[in-house]
Tab-separated table of C-alpha atoms and ligand atoms in Angstrom:
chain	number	residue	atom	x	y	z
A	1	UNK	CA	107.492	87.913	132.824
A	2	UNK	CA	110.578	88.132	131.336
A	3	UNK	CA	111.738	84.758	131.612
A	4	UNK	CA	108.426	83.705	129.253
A	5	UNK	CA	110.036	86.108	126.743
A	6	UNK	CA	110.927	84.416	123.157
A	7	UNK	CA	114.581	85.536	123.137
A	8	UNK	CA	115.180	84.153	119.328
A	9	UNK	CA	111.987	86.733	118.562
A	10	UNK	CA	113.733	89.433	120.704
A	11	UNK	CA	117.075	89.057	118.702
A	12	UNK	CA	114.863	88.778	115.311
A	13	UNK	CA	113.485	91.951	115.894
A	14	UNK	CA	116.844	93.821	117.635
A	15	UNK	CA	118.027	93.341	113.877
A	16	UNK	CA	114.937	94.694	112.123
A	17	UNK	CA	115.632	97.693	114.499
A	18	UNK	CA	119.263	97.898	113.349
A	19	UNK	CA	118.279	97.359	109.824
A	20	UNK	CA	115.699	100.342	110.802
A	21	UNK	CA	118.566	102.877	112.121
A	22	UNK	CA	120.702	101.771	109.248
A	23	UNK	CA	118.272	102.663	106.650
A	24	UNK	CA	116.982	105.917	108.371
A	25	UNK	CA	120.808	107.053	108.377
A	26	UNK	CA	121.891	105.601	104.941
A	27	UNK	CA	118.682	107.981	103.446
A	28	UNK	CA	120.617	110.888	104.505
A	29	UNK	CA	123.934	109.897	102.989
A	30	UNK	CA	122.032	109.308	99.633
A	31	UNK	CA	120.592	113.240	99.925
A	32	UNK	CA	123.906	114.204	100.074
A	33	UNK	CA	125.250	111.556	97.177
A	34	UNK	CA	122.652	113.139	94.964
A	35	UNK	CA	122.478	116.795	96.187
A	36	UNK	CA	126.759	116.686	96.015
A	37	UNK	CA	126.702	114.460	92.348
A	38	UNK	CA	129.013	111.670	93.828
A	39	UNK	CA	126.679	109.169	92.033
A	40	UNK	CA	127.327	110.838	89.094
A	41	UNK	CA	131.120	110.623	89.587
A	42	UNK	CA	131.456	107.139	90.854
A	43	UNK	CA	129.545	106.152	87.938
A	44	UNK	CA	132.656	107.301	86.020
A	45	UNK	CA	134.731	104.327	87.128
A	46	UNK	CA	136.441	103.249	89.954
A	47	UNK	CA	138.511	105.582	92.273
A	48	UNK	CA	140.608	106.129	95.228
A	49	UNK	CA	138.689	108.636	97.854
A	50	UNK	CA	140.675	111.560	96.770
A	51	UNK	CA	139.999	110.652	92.962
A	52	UNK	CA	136.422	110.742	93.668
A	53	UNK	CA	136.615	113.734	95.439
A	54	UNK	CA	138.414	115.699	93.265
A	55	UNK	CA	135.697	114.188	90.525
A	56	UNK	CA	133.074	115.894	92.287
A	57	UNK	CA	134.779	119.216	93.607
A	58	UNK	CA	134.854	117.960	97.535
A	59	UNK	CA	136.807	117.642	100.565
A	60	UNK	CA	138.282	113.987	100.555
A	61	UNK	CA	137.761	113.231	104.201
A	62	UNK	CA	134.009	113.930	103.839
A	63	UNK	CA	134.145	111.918	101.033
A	64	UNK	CA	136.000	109.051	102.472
A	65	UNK	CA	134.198	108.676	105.670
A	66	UNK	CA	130.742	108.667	103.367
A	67	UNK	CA	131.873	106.013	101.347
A	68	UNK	CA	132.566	104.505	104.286
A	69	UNK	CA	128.432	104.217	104.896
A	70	UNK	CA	128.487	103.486	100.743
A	71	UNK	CA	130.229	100.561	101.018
A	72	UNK	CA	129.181	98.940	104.311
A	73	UNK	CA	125.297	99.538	103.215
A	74	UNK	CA	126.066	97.503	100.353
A	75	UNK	CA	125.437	100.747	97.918
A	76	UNK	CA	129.182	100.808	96.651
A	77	UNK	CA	132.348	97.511	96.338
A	78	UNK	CA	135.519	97.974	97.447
A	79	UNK	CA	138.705	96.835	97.114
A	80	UNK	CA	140.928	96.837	99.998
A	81	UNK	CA	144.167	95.569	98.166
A	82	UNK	CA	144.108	99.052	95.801
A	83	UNK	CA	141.944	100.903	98.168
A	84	UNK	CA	139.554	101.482	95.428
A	85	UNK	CA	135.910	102.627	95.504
A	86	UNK	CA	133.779	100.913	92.674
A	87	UNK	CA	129.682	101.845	92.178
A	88	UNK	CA	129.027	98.768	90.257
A	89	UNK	CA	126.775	99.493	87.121
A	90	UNK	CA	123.690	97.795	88.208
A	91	UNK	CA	123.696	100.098	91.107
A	92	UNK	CA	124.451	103.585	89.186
A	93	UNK	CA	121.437	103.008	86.880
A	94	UNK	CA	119.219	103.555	90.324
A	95	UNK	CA	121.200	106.416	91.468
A	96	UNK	CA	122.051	108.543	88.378
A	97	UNK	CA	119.862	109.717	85.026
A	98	UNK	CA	116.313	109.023	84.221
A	99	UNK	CA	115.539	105.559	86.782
A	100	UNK	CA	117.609	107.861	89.544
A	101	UNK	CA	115.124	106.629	92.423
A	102	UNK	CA	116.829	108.900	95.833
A	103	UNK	CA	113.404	111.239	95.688
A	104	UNK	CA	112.597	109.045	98.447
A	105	UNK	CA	115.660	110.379	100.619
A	106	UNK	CA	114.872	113.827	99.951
A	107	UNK	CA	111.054	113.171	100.142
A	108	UNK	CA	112.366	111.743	103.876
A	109	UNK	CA	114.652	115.134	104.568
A	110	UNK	CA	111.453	117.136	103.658
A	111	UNK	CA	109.315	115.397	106.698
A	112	UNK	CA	111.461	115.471	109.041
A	113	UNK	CA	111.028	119.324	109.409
A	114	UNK	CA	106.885	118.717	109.923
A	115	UNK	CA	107.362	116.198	112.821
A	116	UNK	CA	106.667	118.912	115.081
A	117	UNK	CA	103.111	119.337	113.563
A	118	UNK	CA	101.992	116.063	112.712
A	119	UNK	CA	103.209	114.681	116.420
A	120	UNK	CA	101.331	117.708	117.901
A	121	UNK	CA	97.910	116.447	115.689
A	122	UNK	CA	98.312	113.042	116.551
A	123	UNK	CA	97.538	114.752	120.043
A	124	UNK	CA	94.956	117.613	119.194
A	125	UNK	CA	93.874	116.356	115.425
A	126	UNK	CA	94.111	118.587	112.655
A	127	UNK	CA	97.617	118.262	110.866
A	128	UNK	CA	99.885	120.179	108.394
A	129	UNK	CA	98.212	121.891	105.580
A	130	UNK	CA	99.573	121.819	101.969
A	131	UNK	CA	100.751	125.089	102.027
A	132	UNK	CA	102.646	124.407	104.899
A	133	UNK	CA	105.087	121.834	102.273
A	134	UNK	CA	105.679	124.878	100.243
A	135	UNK	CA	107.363	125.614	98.086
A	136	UNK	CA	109.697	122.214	99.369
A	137	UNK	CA	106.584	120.162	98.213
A	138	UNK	CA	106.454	121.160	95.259
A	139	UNK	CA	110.363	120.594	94.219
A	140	UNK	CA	110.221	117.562	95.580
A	141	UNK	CA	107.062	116.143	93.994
A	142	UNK	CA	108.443	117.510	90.985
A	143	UNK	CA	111.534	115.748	90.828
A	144	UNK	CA	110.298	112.399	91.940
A	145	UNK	CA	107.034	112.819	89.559
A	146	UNK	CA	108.688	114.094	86.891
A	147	UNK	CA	110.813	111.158	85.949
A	148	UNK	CA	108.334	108.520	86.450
A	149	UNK	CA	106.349	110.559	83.871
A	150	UNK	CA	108.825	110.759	81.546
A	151	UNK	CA	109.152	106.822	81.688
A	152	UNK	CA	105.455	106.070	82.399
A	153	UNK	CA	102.764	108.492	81.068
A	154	UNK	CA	102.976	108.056	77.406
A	155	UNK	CA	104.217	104.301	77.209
A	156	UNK	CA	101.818	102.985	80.039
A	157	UNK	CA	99.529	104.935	81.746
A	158	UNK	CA	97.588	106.166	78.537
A	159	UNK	CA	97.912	102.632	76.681
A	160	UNK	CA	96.239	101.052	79.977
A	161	UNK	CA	92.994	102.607	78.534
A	162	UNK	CA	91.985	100.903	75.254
A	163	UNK	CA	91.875	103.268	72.242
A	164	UNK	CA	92.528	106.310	74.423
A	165	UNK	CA	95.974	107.099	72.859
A	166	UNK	CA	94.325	106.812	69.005
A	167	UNK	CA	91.528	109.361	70.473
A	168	UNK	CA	94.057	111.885	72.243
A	169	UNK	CA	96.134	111.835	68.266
A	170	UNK	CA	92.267	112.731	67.158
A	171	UNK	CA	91.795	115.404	69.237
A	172	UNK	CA	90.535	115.291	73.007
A	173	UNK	CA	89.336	118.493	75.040
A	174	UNK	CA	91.322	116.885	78.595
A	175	UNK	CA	92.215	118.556	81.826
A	176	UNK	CA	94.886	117.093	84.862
A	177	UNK	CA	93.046	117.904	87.883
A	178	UNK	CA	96.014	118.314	90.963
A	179	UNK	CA	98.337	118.759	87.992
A	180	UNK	CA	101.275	119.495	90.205
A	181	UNK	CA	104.118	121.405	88.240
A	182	UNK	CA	102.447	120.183	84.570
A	183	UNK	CA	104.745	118.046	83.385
A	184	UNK	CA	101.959	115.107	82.832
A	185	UNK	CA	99.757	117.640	80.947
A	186	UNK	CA	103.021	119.117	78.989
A	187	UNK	CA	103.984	115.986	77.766
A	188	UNK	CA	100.813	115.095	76.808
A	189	UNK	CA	100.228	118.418	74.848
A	190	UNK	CA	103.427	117.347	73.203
A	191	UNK	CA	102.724	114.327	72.341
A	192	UNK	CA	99.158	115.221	70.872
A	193	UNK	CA	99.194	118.212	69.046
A	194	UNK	CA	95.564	117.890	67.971
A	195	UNK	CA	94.192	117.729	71.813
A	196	UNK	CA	93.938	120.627	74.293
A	197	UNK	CA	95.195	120.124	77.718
A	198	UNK	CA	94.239	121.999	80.971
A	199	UNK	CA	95.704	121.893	84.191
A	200	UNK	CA	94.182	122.874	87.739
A	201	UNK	CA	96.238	122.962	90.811
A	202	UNK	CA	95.909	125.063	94.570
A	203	UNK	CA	99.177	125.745	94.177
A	204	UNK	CA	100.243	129.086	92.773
A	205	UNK	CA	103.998	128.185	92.623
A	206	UNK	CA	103.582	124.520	90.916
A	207	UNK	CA	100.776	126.450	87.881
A	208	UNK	CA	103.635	128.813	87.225
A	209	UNK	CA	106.501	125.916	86.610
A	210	UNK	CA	104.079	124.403	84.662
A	211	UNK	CA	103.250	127.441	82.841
A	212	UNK	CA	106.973	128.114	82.343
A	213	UNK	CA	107.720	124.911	80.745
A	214	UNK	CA	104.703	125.422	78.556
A	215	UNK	CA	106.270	128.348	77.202
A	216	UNK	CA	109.550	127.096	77.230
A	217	UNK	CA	107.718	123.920	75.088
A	218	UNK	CA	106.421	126.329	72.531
A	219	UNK	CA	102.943	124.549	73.640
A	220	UNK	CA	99.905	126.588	72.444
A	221	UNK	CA	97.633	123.719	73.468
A	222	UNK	CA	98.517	122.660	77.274
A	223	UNK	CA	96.918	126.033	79.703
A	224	UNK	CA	97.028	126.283	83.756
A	225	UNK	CA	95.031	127.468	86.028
A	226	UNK	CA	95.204	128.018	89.841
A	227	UNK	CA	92.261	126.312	90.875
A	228	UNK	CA	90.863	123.935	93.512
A	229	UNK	CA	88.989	121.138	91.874
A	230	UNK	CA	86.571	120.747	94.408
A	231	UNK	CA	84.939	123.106	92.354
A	232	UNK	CA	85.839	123.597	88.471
A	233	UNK	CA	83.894	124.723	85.153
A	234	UNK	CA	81.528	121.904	83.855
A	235	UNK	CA	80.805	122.962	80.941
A	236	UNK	CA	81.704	122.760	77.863
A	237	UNK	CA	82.342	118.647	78.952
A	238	UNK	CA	85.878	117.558	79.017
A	239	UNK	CA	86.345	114.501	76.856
A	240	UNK	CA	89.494	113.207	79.178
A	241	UNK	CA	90.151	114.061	82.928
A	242	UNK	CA	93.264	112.809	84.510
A	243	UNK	CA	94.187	112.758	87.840
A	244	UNK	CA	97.786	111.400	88.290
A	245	UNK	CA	98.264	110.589	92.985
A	246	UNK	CA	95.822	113.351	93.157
A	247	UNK	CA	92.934	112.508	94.929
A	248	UNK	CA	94.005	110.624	97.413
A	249	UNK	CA	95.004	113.446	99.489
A	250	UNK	CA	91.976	115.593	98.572
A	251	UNK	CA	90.202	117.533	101.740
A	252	UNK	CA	87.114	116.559	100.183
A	253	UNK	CA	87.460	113.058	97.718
A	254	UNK	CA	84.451	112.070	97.285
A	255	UNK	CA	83.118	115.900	96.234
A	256	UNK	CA	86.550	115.898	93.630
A	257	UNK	CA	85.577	112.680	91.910
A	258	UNK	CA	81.691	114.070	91.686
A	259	UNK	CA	82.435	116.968	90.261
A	260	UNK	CA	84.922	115.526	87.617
A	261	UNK	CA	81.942	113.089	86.499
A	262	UNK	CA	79.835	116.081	86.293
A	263	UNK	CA	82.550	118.306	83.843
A	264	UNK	CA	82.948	114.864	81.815
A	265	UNK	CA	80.693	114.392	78.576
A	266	UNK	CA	78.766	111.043	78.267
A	267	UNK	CA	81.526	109.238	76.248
A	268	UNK	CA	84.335	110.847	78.280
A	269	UNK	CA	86.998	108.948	80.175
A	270	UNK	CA	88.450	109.713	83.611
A	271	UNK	CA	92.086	108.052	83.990
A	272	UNK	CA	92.750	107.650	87.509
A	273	UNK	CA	96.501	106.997	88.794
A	274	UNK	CA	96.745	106.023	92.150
A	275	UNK	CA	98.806	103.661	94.730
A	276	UNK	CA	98.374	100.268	94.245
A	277	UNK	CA	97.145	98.625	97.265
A	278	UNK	CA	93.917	96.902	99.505
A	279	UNK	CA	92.021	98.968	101.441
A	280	UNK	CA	92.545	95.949	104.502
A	281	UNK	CA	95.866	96.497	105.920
A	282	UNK	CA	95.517	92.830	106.756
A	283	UNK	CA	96.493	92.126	102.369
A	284	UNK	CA	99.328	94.568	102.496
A	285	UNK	CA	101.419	92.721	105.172
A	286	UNK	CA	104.270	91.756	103.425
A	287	UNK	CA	103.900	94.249	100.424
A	288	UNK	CA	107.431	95.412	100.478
A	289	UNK	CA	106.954	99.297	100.206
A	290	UNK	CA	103.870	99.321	102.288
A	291	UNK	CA	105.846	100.466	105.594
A	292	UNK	CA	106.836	103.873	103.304
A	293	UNK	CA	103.244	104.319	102.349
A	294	UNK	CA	101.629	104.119	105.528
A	295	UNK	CA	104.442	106.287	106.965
A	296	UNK	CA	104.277	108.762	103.775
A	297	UNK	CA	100.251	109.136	104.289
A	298	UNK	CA	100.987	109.810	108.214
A	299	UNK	CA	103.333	112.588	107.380
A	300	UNK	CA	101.904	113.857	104.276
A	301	UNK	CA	98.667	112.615	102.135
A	302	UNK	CA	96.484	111.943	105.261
A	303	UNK	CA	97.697	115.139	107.336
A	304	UNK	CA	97.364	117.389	104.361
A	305	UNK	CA	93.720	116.289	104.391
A	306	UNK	CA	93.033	116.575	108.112
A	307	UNK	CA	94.201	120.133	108.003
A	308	UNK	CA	91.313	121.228	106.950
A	309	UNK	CA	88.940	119.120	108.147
A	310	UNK	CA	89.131	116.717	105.429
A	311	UNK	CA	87.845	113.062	104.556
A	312	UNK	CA	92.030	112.075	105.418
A	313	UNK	CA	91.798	108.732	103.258
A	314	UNK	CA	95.517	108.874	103.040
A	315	UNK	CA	97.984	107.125	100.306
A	316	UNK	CA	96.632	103.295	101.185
A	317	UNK	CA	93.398	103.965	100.759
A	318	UNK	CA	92.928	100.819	98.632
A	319	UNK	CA	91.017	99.770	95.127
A	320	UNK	CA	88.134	98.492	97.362
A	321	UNK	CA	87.426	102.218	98.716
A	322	UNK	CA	88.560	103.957	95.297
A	323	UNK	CA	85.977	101.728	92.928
A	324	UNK	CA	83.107	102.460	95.722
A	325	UNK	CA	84.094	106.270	95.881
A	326	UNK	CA	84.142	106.204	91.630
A	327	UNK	CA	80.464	104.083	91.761
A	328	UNK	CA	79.215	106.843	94.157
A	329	UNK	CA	79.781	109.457	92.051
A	330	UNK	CA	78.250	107.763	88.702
A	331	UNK	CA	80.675	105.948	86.989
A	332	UNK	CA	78.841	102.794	85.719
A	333	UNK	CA	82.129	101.180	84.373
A	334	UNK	CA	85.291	101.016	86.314
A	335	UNK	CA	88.570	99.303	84.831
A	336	UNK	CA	91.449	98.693	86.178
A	337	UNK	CA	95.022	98.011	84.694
A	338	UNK	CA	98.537	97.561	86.058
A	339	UNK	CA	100.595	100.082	84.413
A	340	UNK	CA	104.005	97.812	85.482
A	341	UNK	CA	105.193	100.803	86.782
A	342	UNK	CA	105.421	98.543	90.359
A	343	UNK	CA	103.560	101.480	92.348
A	344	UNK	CA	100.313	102.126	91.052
A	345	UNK	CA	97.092	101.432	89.336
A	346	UNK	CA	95.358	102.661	86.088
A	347	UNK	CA	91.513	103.234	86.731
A	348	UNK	CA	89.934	103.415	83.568
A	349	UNK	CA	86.362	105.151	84.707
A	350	UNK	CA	83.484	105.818	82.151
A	351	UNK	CA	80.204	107.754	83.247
B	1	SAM	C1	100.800	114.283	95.061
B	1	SAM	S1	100.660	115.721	94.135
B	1	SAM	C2	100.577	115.113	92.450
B	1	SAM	C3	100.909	116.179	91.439
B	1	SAM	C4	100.923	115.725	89.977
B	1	SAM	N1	99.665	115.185	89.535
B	1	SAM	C5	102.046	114.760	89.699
B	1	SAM	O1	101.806	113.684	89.137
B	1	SAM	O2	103.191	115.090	90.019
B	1	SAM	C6	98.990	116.208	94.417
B	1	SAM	C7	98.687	117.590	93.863
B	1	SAM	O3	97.297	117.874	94.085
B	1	SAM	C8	97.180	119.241	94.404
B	1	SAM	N2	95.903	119.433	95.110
B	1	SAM	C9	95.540	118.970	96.316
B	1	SAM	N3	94.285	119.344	96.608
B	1	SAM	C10	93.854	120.075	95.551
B	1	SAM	C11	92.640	120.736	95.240
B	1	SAM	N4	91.595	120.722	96.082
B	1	SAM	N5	92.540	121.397	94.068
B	1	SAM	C12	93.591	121.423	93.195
B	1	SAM	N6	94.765	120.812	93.432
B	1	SAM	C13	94.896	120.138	94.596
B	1	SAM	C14	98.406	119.547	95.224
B	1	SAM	O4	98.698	120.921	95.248
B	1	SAM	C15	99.485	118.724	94.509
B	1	SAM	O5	100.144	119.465	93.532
């Protein structure tokens, strides 16, 4: 047999798996870069080990043998002549301040401690329920969320929708259904003074950050609520509903998007964010992030689902399932937009 073996495909793929372990142990180091703020010192300017170190507060020999891992994974230059450690500018715009992008690494910490769960459903079914992530969910979703938001929400997911922005500086009844920690619904309430914004989430901890930076916003029109939006007040009708990667990993979908067409009034306008992506896995080969999706949905969207008996669509469910789940429950006119935000989709859905 194994003299029929392709040895150049053997070696091909021996690299993937070292580019594999590499990866999987260069996410760590970028926890720690971020947890410990060595991205924000580096960013300073170039430095010796011990300069660096002493920039951040830390033992140099922890420091040096990490930037060891910096530089080799092609995250920091150095010079060998000076023995000097450089984070070149390009690179510190992804690691520090608003486009900071390591949620991923501590999105990939956060798993690791549910393997135990999801491995033992992949044997009995079920999985890990949502309250299980808590309250680590919640931080985390915060801090990756919160940023794209900040960049995103007002700028292109709102302007996706014609004339929806013009309405919301009108005055819009709206609610964010799985609003998370309410920073989509705060900024929103910022933003449009005239409008009213309520937010519905199961969890008790994420409604009372949200809450708290309500307050802390002087925001008498954004509200929470701890509520599961499988089943919400209908009436009066909502003139907006958001949902911003919330469905997706709802235990019942289909039943979530029903009942938001049922709390919407006839001109209302349901905004749907959600992962850009085919519903055939066969179209996704070669989509660059698609290998973190389908492992994100495994240990988290899908599993979160199956808990509880659940629909378990997980993150790649696809525009082909999402416009026949929106057409099922009533919405005549479906739109979509790219939002350029290179992860996900605006649906624009009227009743
Ligand atoms: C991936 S997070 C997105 C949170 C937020 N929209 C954001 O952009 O950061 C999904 C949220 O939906 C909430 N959720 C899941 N099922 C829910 C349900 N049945 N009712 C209310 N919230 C739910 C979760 O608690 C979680 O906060």
């Amino acid at each position: 047999m194994a003299a029929n073996l392709d040895q150049q495909k053997r070696r091909t793929f021996r690299h993937t798996l070292a580019g594999i372990n590499n990866g999987g142990m260069l996410n760590l180091m970028l926890k720690i870069g971020d947890d410990l703020g060595l991205f924000d010192a580096a960013a300073q300017g170039p430095a010796s080990s011990q300069q660096l170190a002493e920039r951040a507060g830390l033992q140099e020999r922890y420091v040096r043998e990490w930037l060891g891992a910096m530089v080799t994974g092609g995250i920091f230059e150095y010079d060998a002549d000076t023995l000097t450690y450089t984070l070149p500018p390009e690179h510190a715009g992804l690691l520090t301040g608003i486009d900071n992008v390591t949620a991923f690494a501590h999105r990939t910490v956060l798993f690791t401690k549910h393997l135990p769960g999801v491995t033992e459903a992949f044997k009995n079914g079920g999985g890990v329920p949502y309250t299980a992530f808590r309250p680590d969910f919640t931080t985390f979703q915060n801090l990756g969320s919160r940023r794209r938001h900040d960049r995103f929400l007002i700028n292109n997911y709102l302007p996706a929708v014609p004339g929806l922005t013009e309405r919301l500086s009108q005055g819009l009844r709206a609610c964010d259904v799985g609003c998370g920690t309410g920073h989509a619904a705060n900024l929103m309430a910022q933003a449009f003074p005239a409008s009213t914004f309520v937010g519905y989430d199961i969890g008790q901890d994420a409604i009372e950050s949200a809450r708290d930076e309500a307050q802390a916003g002087g925001l008498n029109n954004a509200s929470f609520e701890v509520q599961d939006v499988r089943h919400f007040p209908t009436e009066p009708k909502f003139d907006l509903i958001t949902a911003f990667d919330a469905i997706h990993d709802q235990v019942d979908p289909q039943g979530v998007l029903n009942q938001i067409r049922d709390a919407l009034s006839p001109d209302g306008t349901f905004l749907m964010l959600d992962i850009r992506a085919s519903s055939d896995l066969a179209d996704n080969i070669g989509m660059s992030v698609a290998p973190a999706l389908y492992s994100v949905s495994v240990m988290h969207c899908m599993t979160v689902s199956l808990a509880h008996d659940g629909a378990g669509l997980g993150t790649v469910w696809g525009e082909q399932l999402a416009r026949r789940m929106l057409a099922e429950a009533g919405f005549s006119r479906v739109e979509v937009a790219d939002p350029h935000d290179q992860m996900n989709l605006v649906y624009a859905c009227h009743p």
